[in-house]
C-alpha positions as a Markdown table, in Angstrom:
| # | Residue | x | y | z |
|---|---|---|---|---|
| 1 | Met | 297.9 | 119.9 | -80.4 |
| 2 | His | 294.6 | 121.7 | -79.6 |
| 3 | His | 295.2 | 124.7 | -77.4 |
| 4 | Arg | 292.5 | 123.8 | -74.8 |
| 5 | Trp | 294.0 | 120.3 | -74.6 |
| 6 | Ile | 297.4 | 121.9 | -73.6 |
| 7 | Ala | 295.7 | 124.3 | -71.2 |
| 8 | Leu | 293.7 | 121.5 | -69.5 |
| 9 | Ala | 296.8 | 119.3 | -69.3 |
| 10 | Ala | 298.8 | 122.1 | -67.7 |
| 11 | Gly | 296.0 | 122.6 | -65.2 |
| 12 | Cys | 296.1 | 118.9 | -64.3 |
| 13 | Leu | 299.9 | 119.0 | -63.9 |
| 14 | Ser | 299.6 | 121.9 | -61.5 |
| 15 | Leu | 297.4 | 119.8 | -59.2 |
| 16 | Met | 300.1 | 117.1 | -59.0 |
| 17 | Ala | 302.2 | 118.5 | -56.2 |
| 18 | Gly | 304.2 | 115.3 | -55.8 |
| 19 | Pro | 302.3 | 113.3 | -53.1 |
| 20 | Ala | 304.3 | 110.4 | -51.6 |
| 21 | Ser | 303.4 | 107.0 | -52.9 |
| 22 | Ala | 302.7 | 105.9 | -49.3 |
| 23 | Glu | 299.3 | 107.7 | -49.5 |
| 24 | Phe | 298.4 | 105.4 | -52.5 |
| 25 | Thr | 297.5 | 101.8 | -51.7 |
| 26 | Gly | 300.0 | 99.5 | -53.4 |
| 27 | Gly | 301.9 | 102.5 | -54.8 |
| 28 | Val | 299.6 | 102.7 | -57.8 |
| 29 | Leu | 296.2 | 104.3 | -58.6 |
| 30 | Arg | 294.1 | 101.7 | -60.4 |
| 31 | Ile | 290.8 | 102.4 | -62.3 |
| 32 | Gly | 288.5 | 99.7 | -63.4 |
| 33 | Val | 286.3 | 100.2 | -66.5 |
| 34 | Leu | 283.4 | 97.8 | -66.0 |
| 35 | Asn | 281.0 | 97.4 | -68.9 |
| 36 | Asp | 279.5 | 95.2 | -71.6 |
| 37 | Gln | 282.5 | 94.5 | -74.0 |
| 38 | Ser | 280.7 | 92.4 | -76.6 |
| 39 | Gly | 276.9 | 92.6 | -76.1 |
| 40 | Ile | 274.1 | 95.1 | -76.8 |
| 41 | Tyr | 275.9 | 98.0 | -75.1 |
| 42 | Ala | 279.3 | 97.3 | -76.6 |
| 43 | Asp | 279.1 | 100.0 | -79.3 |
| 44 | Met | 277.9 | 102.8 | -77.1 |
| 45 | Ala | 280.4 | 102.1 | -74.3 |
| 46 | Gly | 282.4 | 98.8 | -74.5 |
| 47 | Pro | 286.0 | 99.0 | -75.7 |
| 48 | Gly | 285.5 | 102.7 | -76.7 |
| 49 | Ser | 285.0 | 103.5 | -73.0 |
| 50 | Val | 288.4 | 102.0 | -72.2 |
| 51 | Val | 289.9 | 104.2 | -74.9 |
| 52 | Ala | 288.2 | 107.2 | -73.4 |
| 53 | Ala | 289.5 | 106.4 | -69.9 |
| 54 | Lys | 293.1 | 106.1 | -71.3 |
| 55 | Ile | 292.8 | 109.5 | -73.0 |
| 56 | Ala | 291.8 | 111.1 | -69.7 |
| 57 | Val | 294.9 | 109.4 | -68.0 |
| 58 | Glu | 297.1 | 110.6 | -70.9 |
| 59 | Gln | 295.8 | 114.2 | -70.7 |
| 60 | Phe | 296.4 | 114.1 | -66.9 |
| 61 | Gly | 300.0 | 113.2 | -67.4 |
| 62 | Gly | 299.9 | 109.4 | -66.7 |
| 63 | Lys | 300.7 | 109.7 | -63.0 |
| 64 | Ile | 300.1 | 111.6 | -59.8 |
| 65 | Gly | 303.5 | 112.7 | -58.6 |
| 66 | Asn | 305.5 | 109.5 | -58.9 |
| 67 | Val | 302.4 | 107.2 | -58.6 |
| 68 | Pro | 301.5 | 105.5 | -61.9 |
| 69 | Ile | 297.8 | 105.4 | -63.0 |
| 70 | Glu | 296.6 | 102.0 | -64.4 |
| 71 | Ile | 293.4 | 101.1 | -66.3 |
| 72 | Val | 291.9 | 97.6 | -66.0 |
| 73 | Thr | 288.9 | 96.3 | -67.8 |
| 74 | Gly | 286.0 | 93.9 | -67.0 |
| 75 | Asp | 283.1 | 92.6 | -69.0 |
| 76 | His | 279.9 | 92.3 | -66.9 |
| 77 | Gln | 277.9 | 90.7 | -69.8 |
| 78 | Asn | 274.9 | 92.6 | -68.5 |
| 79 | Lys | 274.6 | 90.0 | -65.7 |
| 80 | Pro | 274.4 | 91.6 | -62.2 |
| 81 | Asp | 276.1 | 88.6 | -60.5 |
| 82 | Val | 279.0 | 88.7 | -63.0 |
| 83 | Gly | 279.4 | 92.4 | -62.6 |
| 84 | Leu | 279.3 | 92.3 | -58.8 |
| 85 | Asn | 281.8 | 89.4 | -58.7 |
| 86 | Ile | 284.3 | 91.3 | -60.9 |
| 87 | Ala | 283.8 | 94.5 | -58.8 |
| 88 | Arg | 284.2 | 92.6 | -55.5 |
| 89 | Gln | 287.4 | 90.9 | -56.7 |
| 90 | Trp | 288.8 | 94.2 | -58.0 |
| 91 | Leu | 288.1 | 96.0 | -54.7 |
| 92 | Asp | 289.1 | 93.2 | -52.3 |
| 93 | Val | 292.3 | 91.8 | -54.0 |
| 94 | Gly | 292.8 | 93.7 | -57.3 |
| 95 | Gly | 293.8 | 97.0 | -55.8 |
| 96 | Val | 291.2 | 98.9 | -57.8 |
| 97 | Asp | 290.3 | 102.3 | -56.3 |
| 98 | Met | 287.6 | 103.5 | -58.6 |
| 99 | Ile | 285.1 | 101.8 | -61.0 |
| 100 | Ala | 283.8 | 103.7 | -64.0 |
| 101 | Asp | 281.2 | 103.3 | -66.8 |
| 102 | Ile | 278.7 | 100.6 | -65.6 |
| 103 | Pro | 276.0 | 100.4 | -68.3 |
| 104 | Asn | 272.9 | 98.5 | -67.0 |
| 105 | Ser | 271.0 | 100.2 | -64.1 |
| 106 | Ser | 270.5 | 97.1 | -62.0 |
| 107 | Ile | 274.3 | 96.5 | -61.9 |
| 108 | Ala | 275.0 | 100.2 | -61.3 |
| 109 | Leu | 272.6 | 100.3 | -58.4 |
| 110 | Ala | 274.0 | 97.2 | -56.8 |
| 111 | Leu | 277.6 | 98.4 | -57.3 |
| 112 | Ser | 276.8 | 101.8 | -55.6 |
| 113 | Gly | 276.1 | 99.8 | -52.4 |
| 114 | Leu | 279.4 | 97.8 | -52.7 |
| 115 | Val | 281.6 | 100.9 | -53.2 |
| 116 | Lys | 279.9 | 102.5 | -50.2 |
| 117 | Glu | 280.6 | 99.5 | -48.1 |
| 118 | Lys | 284.3 | 99.4 | -49.1 |
| 119 | Asn | 284.7 | 103.2 | -49.1 |
| 120 | Lys | 285.8 | 103.2 | -52.7 |
| 121 | Val | 284.5 | 105.3 | -55.6 |
| 122 | Ala | 282.2 | 104.7 | -58.6 |
| 123 | Val | 281.9 | 107.1 | -61.5 |
| 124 | Ile | 278.7 | 105.9 | -63.1 |
| 125 | Thr | 278.6 | 107.3 | -66.7 |
| 126 | Thr | 276.4 | 104.8 | -68.7 |
| 127 | Ser | 273.4 | 104.1 | -66.6 |
| 128 | Asn | 270.2 | 106.1 | -67.0 |
| 129 | Ser | 268.5 | 105.5 | -63.6 |
| 130 | Asn | 267.4 | 108.6 | -61.7 |
| 131 | Arg | 267.5 | 106.5 | -58.5 |
| 132 | Leu | 271.3 | 106.9 | -58.5 |
| 133 | Thr | 270.8 | 110.6 | -57.4 |
| 134 | Gly | 267.5 | 109.8 | -55.7 |
| 135 | Asp | 266.8 | 107.1 | -53.1 |
| 136 | Ser | 270.0 | 105.3 | -54.0 |
| 137 | Cys | 272.4 | 108.3 | -53.8 |
| 138 | Ser | 275.6 | 107.8 | -51.8 |
| 139 | Pro | 278.7 | 109.7 | -50.6 |
| 140 | Asn | 280.8 | 107.2 | -52.7 |
| 141 | His | 279.5 | 107.6 | -56.2 |
| 142 | Val | 278.7 | 110.3 | -58.8 |
| 143 | His | 276.3 | 110.1 | -61.8 |
| 144 | Trp | 277.7 | 111.5 | -65.0 |
| 145 | Thr | 276.5 | 112.0 | -68.6 |
| 146 | Leu | 272.7 | 111.8 | -68.5 |
| 147 | Asp | 269.6 | 110.2 | -66.9 |
| 148 | Asn | 266.0 | 109.5 | -67.9 |
| 149 | Tyr | 264.7 | 112.8 | -66.6 |
| 150 | Ser | 267.3 | 114.9 | -68.5 |
| 151 | Leu | 266.5 | 113.0 | -71.8 |
| 152 | Ala | 262.8 | 113.5 | -71.3 |
| 153 | Lys | 263.2 | 117.1 | -70.2 |
| 154 | Ser | 265.4 | 118.2 | -73.1 |
| 155 | Thr | 263.4 | 116.5 | -75.8 |
| 156 | Gly | 259.9 | 117.2 | -74.4 |
| 157 | Thr | 260.4 | 120.8 | -73.6 |
| 158 | Glu | 262.3 | 121.8 | -76.7 |
| 159 | Val | 260.0 | 119.9 | -79.1 |
| 160 | Val | 256.9 | 121.4 | -77.5 |
| 161 | Lys | 258.6 | 124.9 | -77.7 |
| 162 | Ser | 259.1 | 124.4 | -81.5 |
| 163 | Gly | 255.4 | 123.5 | -82.1 |
| 164 | Gly | 255.2 | 119.8 | -81.3 |
| 165 | Thr | 252.4 | 120.4 | -78.8 |
| 166 | Ser | 250.4 | 117.1 | -79.0 |
| 167 | Trp | 252.1 | 113.7 | -78.2 |
| 168 | Phe | 251.3 | 110.0 | -78.6 |
| 169 | Phe | 253.7 | 107.5 | -76.9 |
| 170 | Ile | 254.8 | 104.1 | -78.2 |
| 171 | Thr | 256.3 | 102.5 | -75.0 |
| 172 | Ala | 258.3 | 99.4 | -74.3 |
| 173 | Asp | 256.3 | 97.5 | -71.6 |
| 174 | Tyr | 258.8 | 97.3 | -68.8 |
| 175 | Ala | 260.1 | 99.5 | -66.0 |
| 176 | Phe | 262.4 | 101.7 | -68.2 |
| 177 | Gly | 259.6 | 102.4 | -70.8 |
| 178 | His | 257.0 | 103.2 | -68.1 |
| 179 | Asp | 259.4 | 105.5 | -66.3 |
| 180 | Met | 260.3 | 107.3 | -69.5 |
| 181 | Glu | 256.8 | 107.7 | -70.6 |
| 182 | Arg | 255.7 | 109.1 | -67.2 |
| 183 | Glu | 258.6 | 111.6 | -67.1 |
| 184 | Ala | 258.2 | 112.7 | -70.7 |
| 185 | Gly | 254.4 | 113.0 | -70.4 |
| 186 | Gln | 254.6 | 115.2 | -67.4 |
| 187 | Ile | 257.3 | 117.4 | -69.0 |
| 188 | Val | 255.2 | 117.8 | -72.2 |
| 189 | Lys | 252.2 | 118.9 | -70.0 |
| 190 | Asp | 254.4 | 121.3 | -68.0 |
| 191 | Ala | 255.7 | 122.8 | -71.2 |
| 192 | Gly | 252.1 | 123.5 | -72.3 |
| 193 | Gly | 251.5 | 120.4 | -74.5 |
| 194 | Thr | 249.0 | 117.6 | -74.3 |
| 195 | Val | 249.3 | 113.8 | -74.4 |
| 196 | Val | 246.6 | 112.3 | -76.6 |
| 197 | Gly | 247.3 | 108.7 | -75.9 |
| 198 | Ser | 249.8 | 105.8 | -75.7 |
| 199 | Val | 250.3 | 102.2 | -76.5 |
| 200 | Arg | 252.6 | 99.6 | -75.0 |
| 201 | His | 254.5 | 96.9 | -76.8 |
| 202 | Pro | 256.3 | 93.8 | -75.4 |
| 203 | Leu | 260.1 | 94.1 | -75.1 |
| 204 | Ser | 262.0 | 93.0 | -78.3 |
| 205 | Thr | 259.1 | 93.2 | -80.7 |
| 206 | Ser | 260.0 | 92.8 | -84.3 |
| 207 | Asp | 256.7 | 94.0 | -85.8 |
| 208 | Leu | 255.6 | 97.4 | -84.5 |
| 209 | Ser | 253.4 | 98.2 | -87.4 |
| 210 | Ser | 250.1 | 98.0 | -85.5 |
| 211 | Phe | 251.4 | 100.4 | -82.8 |
| 212 | Leu | 252.7 | 102.8 | -85.4 |
| 213 | Val | 249.3 | 102.8 | -87.2 |
| 214 | Gln | 247.6 | 103.7 | -83.8 |
| 215 | Ala | 250.1 | 106.5 | -83.4 |
| 216 | Gln | 249.6 | 107.7 | -86.9 |
| 217 | Gly | 245.8 | 107.6 | -86.5 |
| 218 | Ser | 245.9 | 109.6 | -83.2 |
| 219 | Gly | 246.6 | 112.8 | -85.1 |
| 220 | Ala | 249.3 | 113.7 | -82.6 |
| 221 | Lys | 251.9 | 116.1 | -83.9 |
| 222 | Val | 254.7 | 114.1 | -82.2 |
| 223 | Ile | 255.2 | 110.3 | -81.8 |
| 224 | Gly | 257.3 | 109.8 | -78.7 |
| 225 | Leu | 259.3 | 106.5 | -78.7 |
| 226 | Ala | 259.8 | 105.4 | -75.1 |
| 227 | Asn | 261.9 | 102.4 | -76.1 |
| 228 | Ala | 265.5 | 101.7 | -76.9 |
| 229 | Gly | 268.0 | 99.5 | -78.8 |
| 230 | Ser | 266.5 | 97.2 | -81.4 |
| 231 | Asp | 262.9 | 98.2 | -80.4 |
| 232 | Phe | 263.7 | 101.8 | -81.4 |
| 233 | Thr | 265.5 | 100.8 | -84.6 |
| 234 | Asn | 262.7 | 98.5 | -85.7 |
| 235 | Ala | 260.1 | 101.3 | -84.9 |
| 236 | Met | 262.1 | 103.7 | -87.0 |
| 237 | Lys | 262.6 | 101.4 | -90.0 |
| 238 | Gln | 258.8 | 100.6 | -90.1 |
| 239 | Ala | 257.9 | 104.3 | -89.6 |
| 240 | Ala | 260.1 | 105.1 | -92.7 |
| 241 | Glu | 258.2 | 102.4 | -94.6 |
| 242 | Phe | 254.9 | 104.1 | -93.6 |
| 243 | Gly | 256.2 | 107.5 | -94.6 |
| 244 | Ile | 255.3 | 108.9 | -91.2 |
| 245 | Thr | 257.9 | 111.7 | -91.0 |
| 246 | Gln | 257.3 | 112.6 | -94.6 |
| 247 | Ser | 253.6 | 113.1 | -93.8 |
| 248 | Gly | 254.3 | 115.8 | -91.3 |
| 249 | Gln | 254.3 | 113.9 | -87.9 |
| 250 | Arg | 257.5 | 114.3 | -86.0 |
| 251 | Ile | 259.2 | 111.4 | -84.2 |
| 252 | Ala | 261.0 | 112.0 | -80.9 |
| 253 | Gly | 263.3 | 109.3 | -79.6 |
| 254 | Leu | 263.6 | 109.4 | -75.8 |
| 255 | Ala | 266.6 | 107.2 | -75.4 |
| 256 | Val | 268.6 | 107.3 | -78.7 |
| 257 | Tyr | 272.3 | 107.5 | -79.0 |
| 258 | Leu | 274.9 | 108.1 | -81.8 |
| 259 | Thr | 275.6 | 104.5 | -82.4 |
| 260 | Asp | 271.8 | 103.7 | -82.7 |
| 261 | Val | 271.5 | 106.3 | -85.4 |
| 262 | Arg | 274.7 | 105.1 | -87.1 |
| 263 | Ser | 273.4 | 101.5 | -87.3 |
| 264 | Leu | 269.9 | 102.6 | -88.3 |
| 265 | Gly | 271.2 | 104.7 | -91.2 |
| 266 | Leu | 270.0 | 108.2 | -92.3 |
| 267 | Ser | 267.4 | 107.0 | -94.7 |
| 268 | Ser | 265.4 | 105.4 | -91.9 |
| 269 | Gly | 266.5 | 107.8 | -89.1 |
| 270 | Gln | 266.2 | 111.2 | -90.9 |
| 271 | Gly | 264.1 | 113.8 | -89.1 |
| 272 | Ile | 264.0 | 112.1 | -85.7 |
| 273 | Tyr | 264.5 | 114.5 | -82.7 |
| 274 | Leu | 266.7 | 113.3 | -79.8 |
| 275 | Ser | 268.7 | 114.7 | -76.9 |
| 276 | Glu | 272.3 | 114.1 | -75.9 |
| 277 | Pro | 274.7 | 116.1 | -73.7 |
| 278 | Phe | 277.6 | 115.6 | -76.1 |
| 279 | Tyr | 278.1 | 115.4 | -79.9 |
| 280 | Trp | 281.5 | 115.1 | -81.4 |
| 281 | Asp | 281.0 | 117.9 | -83.9 |
| 282 | Leu | 279.5 | 120.5 | -81.5 |
| 283 | Asn | 282.5 | 122.8 | -81.2 |
| 284 | Asp | 286.3 | 122.9 | -81.4 |
| 285 | Asp | 286.8 | 121.2 | -78.1 |
| 286 | Thr | 284.5 | 118.3 | -78.8 |
| 287 | Arg | 286.2 | 117.9 | -82.2 |
| 288 | Ala | 289.6 | 117.8 | -80.5 |
| 289 | Phe | 288.5 | 115.0 | -78.1 |
| 290 | Ala | 286.9 | 113.1 | -81.0 |
| 291 | Lys | 290.0 | 113.3 | -83.1 |
| 292 | Ala | 292.1 | 111.8 | -80.3 |
| 293 | Phe | 289.5 | 109.2 | -79.7 |
| 294 | Gly | 289.1 | 108.3 | -83.4 |
| 295 | Glu | 292.9 | 107.9 | -83.8 |
| 296 | Arg | 292.8 | 105.2 | -81.1 |
| 297 | His | 289.5 | 103.6 | -82.0 |
| 298 | Gly | 289.5 | 102.8 | -85.7 |
| 299 | Gly | 288.1 | 106.2 | -86.8 |
| 300 | Ala | 284.9 | 105.9 | -84.8 |
| 301 | Met | 283.5 | 109.0 | -83.1 |
| 302 | Pro | 282.8 | 108.9 | -79.4 |
| 303 | Thr | 279.3 | 108.5 | -78.0 |
| 304 | Ser | 278.0 | 110.6 | -75.1 |
| 305 | Phe | 278.7 | 107.7 | -72.8 |
| 306 | Gln | 282.3 | 107.3 | -73.9 |
| 307 | Ala | 282.8 | 111.1 | -73.6 |
| 308 | Gly | 281.3 | 110.7 | -70.1 |
| 309 | Val | 284.0 | 108.2 | -69.1 |
| 310 | Tyr | 286.7 | 110.5 | -70.3 |
| 311 | Ser | 285.2 | 113.5 | -68.4 |
| 312 | Gly | 284.4 | 111.5 | -65.2 |
| 313 | Val | 287.8 | 109.8 | -65.0 |
| 314 | Leu | 289.6 | 113.1 | -65.6 |
| 315 | His | 287.7 | 114.8 | -62.8 |
| 316 | Tyr | 288.3 | 111.9 | -60.5 |
| 317 | Leu | 292.0 | 112.2 | -61.1 |
| 318 | Lys | 291.9 | 115.9 | -60.3 |
| 319 | Ala | 290.1 | 115.1 | -57.0 |
| 320 | Val | 292.6 | 112.3 | -56.0 |
| 321 | Ala | 295.5 | 114.7 | -56.7 |
| 322 | Ala | 293.9 | 117.4 | -54.6 |
| 323 | Val | 293.2 | 115.0 | -51.7 |
| 324 | Gly | 296.7 | 113.5 | -52.0 |
| 325 | Gly | 295.8 | 109.8 | -51.9 |
| 326 | Asp | 293.4 | 107.1 | -53.1 |
| 327 | Ala | 292.4 | 105.4 | -49.8 |
| 328 | Asp | 289.4 | 107.5 | -48.7 |
| 329 | Gly | 286.6 | 107.2 | -51.3 |
| 330 | Arg | 284.2 | 109.5 | -49.5 |
| 331 | Ala | 286.9 | 112.3 | -49.3 |
| 332 | Ile | 287.6 | 112.0 | -53.0 |
| 333 | Val | 283.9 | 112.2 | -53.9 |
| 334 | Ala | 283.5 | 115.2 | -51.6 |
| 335 | Lys | 286.4 | 116.8 | -53.4 |
| 336 | Met | 284.8 | 116.0 | -56.8 |
| 337 | Lys | 281.8 | 117.9 | -55.7 |
| 338 | Glu | 283.9 | 120.8 | -54.4 |
| 339 | Leu | 286.1 | 121.3 | -57.6 |
| 340 | Pro | 284.5 | 122.7 | -60.7 |
| 341 | Thr | 284.6 | 120.4 | -63.7 |
| 342 | Asp | 286.2 | 121.4 | -67.0 |
| 343 | Asp | 287.1 | 119.1 | -70.0 |
| 344 | Leu | 287.0 | 119.0 | -73.8 |
| 345 | Ala | 283.8 | 116.9 | -74.0 |
| 346 | Phe | 281.4 | 118.9 | -71.8 |
| 347 | Gly | 283.3 | 122.2 | -71.1 |
| 348 | Lys | 282.7 | 123.8 | -67.6 |
| 349 | Gly | 280.3 | 122.3 | -65.1 |
| 350 | Tyr | 280.0 | 121.0 | -61.6 |
| 351 | Val | 278.9 | 118.0 | -59.5 |
| 352 | Arg | 275.9 | 118.6 | -57.1 |
| 353 | Val | 275.6 | 117.4 | -53.6 |
| 354 | Asp | 273.5 | 114.5 | -54.7 |
| 355 | Gly | 276.2 | 113.3 | -57.0 |
| 356 | Arg | 274.6 | 114.6 | -60.2 |
| 357 | Lys | 277.0 | 116.0 | -62.8 |
| 358 | Ile | 275.5 | 119.2 | -64.3 |
| 359 | His | 276.0 | 120.4 | -67.9 |
| 360 | Pro | 273.7 | 121.4 | -70.8 |
| 361 | Met | 271.6 | 119.0 | -72.8 |
| 362 | Tyr | 271.1 | 119.5 | -76.5 |
| 363 | Leu | 268.2 | 118.8 | -78.8 |
| 364 | Phe | 269.4 | 117.4 | -82.2 |
| 365 | Arg | 267.6 | 116.4 | -85.4 |
| 366 | Val | 269.0 | 113.5 | -87.5 |
| 367 | Lys | 270.1 | 114.8 | -90.9 |
| 368 | Ala | 268.7 | 113.6 | -94.2 |
| 369 | Pro | 271.1 | 111.6 | -96.3 |
| 370 | Gly | 271.7 | 114.6 | -98.7 |
| 371 | Gln | 272.7 | 116.8 | -95.7 |
| 372 | Ser | 275.4 | 114.5 | -94.4 |
| 373 | Lys | 279.0 | 115.1 | -95.4 |
| 374 | Gly | 280.5 | 111.8 | -93.9 |
| 375 | Thr | 280.0 | 108.6 | -92.0 |
| 376 | Trp | 279.6 | 110.3 | -88.6 |
| 377 | Asp | 278.0 | 113.5 | -89.8 |
| 378 | Leu | 274.6 | 112.6 | -88.4 |
| 379 | Tyr | 273.0 | 115.4 | -86.3 |
| 380 | Glu | 272.1 | 119.1 | -86.6 |
| 381 | Lys | 271.6 | 121.0 | -83.3 |
| 382 | Lys | 268.1 | 122.4 | -82.8 |
| 383 | Gly | 268.0 | 123.5 | -79.2 |
| 384 | Glu | 269.7 | 123.6 | -75.8 |
| 385 | Thr | 268.6 | 123.2 | -72.2 |
| 386 | Pro | 271.0 | 124.9 | -69.7 |
| 387 | Gly | 272.4 | 122.5 | -67.1 |
| 388 | Asp | 270.5 | 124.1 | -64.2 |
| 389 | Gln | 267.3 | 123.3 | -66.0 |
| 390 | Ala | 268.2 | 120.0 | -67.7 |
| 391 | Phe | 268.3 | 117.8 | -64.6 |
| 392 | Lys | 265.7 | 117.0 | -61.9 |
| 393 | Pro | 265.6 | 119.7 | -59.2 |
| 394 | Leu | 267.8 | 118.9 | -56.2 |
| 395 | Asn | 264.9 | 118.7 | -53.8 |
| 396 | Gly | 262.9 | 116.5 | -56.2 |
| 397 | Gly | 264.8 | 113.2 | -56.1 |
| 398 | Gly | 264.6 | 112.1 | -52.5 |
| 399 | Cys | 268.4 | 111.9 | -51.9 |
| 400 | Ser | 269.4 | 111.7 | -48.3 |
| 401 | Leu | 272.6 | 113.8 | -48.9 |
| 402 | Val | 270.5 | 116.9 | -49.8 |
| 403 | Pro | 270.0 | 119.2 | -46.8 |
| 404 | Gln | 266.3 | 119.4 | -45.8 |
| 405 | Asn | 264.9 | 122.9 | -45.3 |
């Protein structure tokens, strides 16, 4: 077994100084993984997030003292009412102490209010909204993995630094796209670049050719795609047909993940720049986590979001062990902010007072088909933004937990 796995597991065991089960409601610590199990977010999170949570429990030793740790799963189907009904039932009668994952920002924002009301915990690993550490921050949740600002910051800054100084945005015409274009545009300007124009397309547009022609005609060195999912993959397939990257323009994806690139394929995806905080082949530790994950999940490699579930659940367990019980959600989240983080997926880091988990963000370029040595060999690393620069400054988000000078 990988030496760091053993060392981390030994560190977890040292935290478990045998608390009495009386300090644990129902004599069990129960974690709910709430996500989309079969829809658009199922590949990036879905069943793989449950696998990741189980790996964290296994690495921790499976129990705290004599108290067993259980994982339960719920499918919110990307419907806020369904997600909140599951969460309420879990917290009120299901004995669930912490809810993890929660792709879909509207569900995550609503859930943060519910766990605050019930004094439970949410470890939000698969939502991008900066509001979770801004005006909707709370003493009962933490925000792991990434957010829209960190994606825009890493990609915008690093691409400008490497010569991509003029940008044209193709933007999905709804709140996410507008926010992403605004964040990225400001970051490009702050890095010394210029924004020469933008165009907005309706959500779920199959034909993006006219928008790509405008981007091509703008003469911008970089086309920034402020869209996601099928809009992103359609844009990339059509960009490949137009030979855009071959003609010298770069394409930067502002919300692109491993499973998007895998489904798109390298012939259409090659050359695109994107940012993530985790890649399975980054170092020995990430490869050790990926190996354990792949063995349990049909050979698939973990996404950043699945790695975030592993990392967030593991840190939660350390905090519960240190507090000595699962009843007081605020005390556990306070302990999560106090204890340094350390795991195979992200290495060493910490959780800020606003609930933001801090770690580096990496700029990757998608490999050409001839460079790839296997199904999941998709990225080459091109840059790195340190954790203290990758996320929105603490005083910039409007979180009420941040002390005012």
